[in-house]
């Protein structure tokens, strides 16, 4: 795996929103809403509690965690 360079800036609300759109559209999250405070309210499944994420960086980290989980459980197609 190629190591990643650290980010030069914090993720924006627009970037987090784009990730949320993809995750909800692909049904990897049930819902996510940006609160006026900058926190994100995220629900993984309809019958699960709502989680409060501190900000956009946490949303991007959640997206990375979900991607990692998907890629690590997917059988190799080679």
PDB file of C-alpha atoms in Angstrom:
ATOM      1  CA  UNK A   1       0.000   0.000   0.000  1.00  0.00           C
ATOM      2  CA  UNK A   2       1.252   3.484  -0.826  1.00  0.00           C
ATOM      3  CA  UNK A   3       1.604   5.708   2.257  1.00  0.00           C
ATOM      4  CA  UNK A   4      -0.508   8.850   2.196  1.00  0.00           C
ATOM      5  CA  UNK A   5       0.801  12.332   2.759  1.00  0.00           C
ATOM      6  CA  UNK A   6      -0.787  14.237   5.621  1.00  0.00           C
ATOM      7  CA  UNK A   7      -3.475  16.749   4.699  1.00  0.00           C
ATOM      8  CA  UNK A   8      -2.392  20.349   4.386  1.00  0.00           C
ATOM      9  CA  UNK A   9      -5.759  21.633   5.615  1.00  0.00           C
ATOM     10  CA  UNK A  10      -8.787  20.545   7.607  1.00  0.00           C
ATOM     11  CA  UNK A  11     -11.721  19.071   5.659  1.00  0.00           C
ATOM     12  CA  UNK A  12     -14.448  21.580   4.883  1.00  0.00           C
ATOM     13  CA  UNK A  13     -18.164  21.165   5.518  1.00  0.00           C
ATOM     14  CA  UNK A  14     -18.606  20.885   1.729  1.00  0.00           C
ATOM     15  CA  UNK A  15     -16.146  17.978   1.553  1.00  0.00           C
ATOM     16  CA  UNK A  16     -17.818  16.252   4.491  1.00  0.00           C
ATOM     17  CA  UNK A  17     -21.203  16.843   2.861  1.00  0.00           C
ATOM     18  CA  UNK A  18     -20.017  15.225  -0.350  1.00  0.00           C
ATOM     19  CA  UNK A  19     -18.850  12.163   1.575  1.00  0.00           C
ATOM     20  CA  UNK A  20     -22.147  12.010   3.456  1.00  0.00           C
ATOM     21  CA  UNK A  21     -24.081  12.136   0.167  1.00  0.00           C
ATOM     22  CA  UNK A  22     -22.098   9.195  -1.193  1.00  0.00           C
ATOM     23  CA  UNK A  23     -22.388   7.140   2.009  1.00  0.00           C
ATOM     24  CA  UNK A  24     -26.153   7.686   2.261  1.00  0.00           C
ATOM     25  CA  UNK A  25     -26.721   7.082  -1.450  1.00  0.00           C
ATOM     26  CA  UNK A  26     -24.800   3.800  -1.232  1.00  0.00           C
ATOM     27  CA  UNK A  27     -26.739   2.902   1.939  1.00  0.00           C
ATOM     28  CA  UNK A  28     -23.608   2.775   4.070  1.00  0.00           C
ATOM     29  CA  UNK A  29     -25.216   5.353   6.381  1.00  0.00           C
ATOM     30  CA  UNK A  30     -28.904   5.835   7.032  1.00  0.00           C
ATOM     31  CA  UNK A  31     -28.731   9.603   7.584  1.00  0.00           C
ATOM     32  CA  UNK A  32     -26.385  12.463   8.386  1.00  0.00           C
ATOM     33  CA  UNK A  33     -27.167  16.112   9.067  1.00  0.00           C
ATOM     34  CA  UNK A  34     -24.918  19.103   9.645  1.00  0.00           C
ATOM     35  CA  UNK A  35     -26.005  20.991  12.767  1.00  0.00           C
ATOM     36  CA  UNK A  36     -25.673  24.788  13.018  1.00  0.00           C
ATOM     37  CA  UNK A  37     -22.886  24.243  15.568  1.00  0.00           C
ATOM     38  CA  UNK A  38     -20.724  22.492  12.958  1.00  0.00           C
ATOM     39  CA  UNK A  39     -21.330  19.088  14.503  1.00  0.00           C
ATOM     40  CA  UNK A  40     -22.671  16.249  12.384  1.00  0.00           C
ATOM     41  CA  UNK A  41     -25.542  14.000  13.503  1.00  0.00           C
ATOM     42  CA  UNK A  42     -25.022  10.564  11.963  1.00  0.00           C
ATOM     43  CA  UNK A  43     -27.178   7.457  12.055  1.00  0.00           C
ATOM     44  CA  UNK A  44     -25.794   4.211  10.669  1.00  0.00           C
ATOM     45  CA  UNK A  45     -29.107   2.342  10.543  1.00  0.00           C
ATOM     46  CA  UNK A  46     -32.725   3.399  11.159  1.00  0.00           C
ATOM     47  CA  UNK A  47     -32.950   1.419  14.407  1.00  0.00           C
ATOM     48  CA  UNK A  48     -29.606   2.649  15.799  1.00  0.00           C
ATOM     49  CA  UNK A  49     -28.898   5.668  17.983  1.00  0.00           C
ATOM     50  CA  UNK A  50     -27.745   8.928  16.444  1.00  0.00           C
ATOM     51  CA  UNK A  51     -24.034   9.657  16.893  1.00  0.00           C
ATOM     52  CA  UNK A  52     -22.701  13.185  17.252  1.00  0.00           C
ATOM     53  CA  UNK A  53     -19.463  13.870  15.383  1.00  0.00           C
ATOM     54  CA  UNK A  54     -17.480  16.949  16.396  1.00  0.00           C
ATOM     55  CA  UNK A  55     -16.902  18.272  12.896  1.00  0.00           C
ATOM     56  CA  UNK A  56     -16.079  17.702   9.259  1.00  0.00           C
ATOM     57  CA  UNK A  57     -12.773  15.975  10.018  1.00  0.00           C
ATOM     58  CA  UNK A  58     -14.677  13.297  11.956  1.00  0.00           C
ATOM     59  CA  UNK A  59     -17.025  12.738   9.010  1.00  0.00           C
ATOM     60  CA  UNK A  60     -14.079  12.270   6.641  1.00  0.00           C
ATOM     61  CA  UNK A  61     -12.458   9.904   9.163  1.00  0.00           C
ATOM     62  CA  UNK A  62     -15.724   7.930   9.361  1.00  0.00           C
ATOM     63  CA  UNK A  63     -15.811   7.679   5.560  1.00  0.00           C
ATOM     64  CA  UNK A  64     -12.216   6.394   5.577  1.00  0.00           C
ATOM     65  CA  UNK A  65     -13.092   3.818   8.235  1.00  0.00           C
ATOM     66  CA  UNK A  66     -16.076   2.597   6.219  1.00  0.00           C
ATOM     67  CA  UNK A  67     -13.945   2.380   3.059  1.00  0.00           C
ATOM     68  CA  UNK A  68     -11.272   0.437   4.911  1.00  0.00           C
ATOM     69  CA  UNK A  69     -13.863  -1.972   6.329  1.00  0.00           C
ATOM     70  CA  UNK A  70     -15.365  -2.556   2.884  1.00  0.00           C
ATOM     71  CA  UNK A  71     -11.999  -3.096   1.226  1.00  0.00           C
ATOM     72  CA  UNK A  72     -10.681  -5.389   3.952  1.00  0.00           C
ATOM     73  CA  UNK A  73     -13.747  -7.661   3.861  1.00  0.00           C
ATOM     74  CA  UNK A  74     -14.072  -7.794   0.082  1.00  0.00           C
ATOM     75  CA  UNK A  75     -12.554 -10.908  -1.520  1.00  0.00           C
ATOM     76  CA  UNK A  76      -9.760 -10.212  -3.939  1.00  0.00           C
ATOM     77  CA  UNK A  77     -10.962 -10.240  -7.532  1.00  0.00           C
ATOM     78  CA  UNK A  78      -7.599 -11.046  -9.084  1.00  0.00           C
TER      79      UNK A  78
END
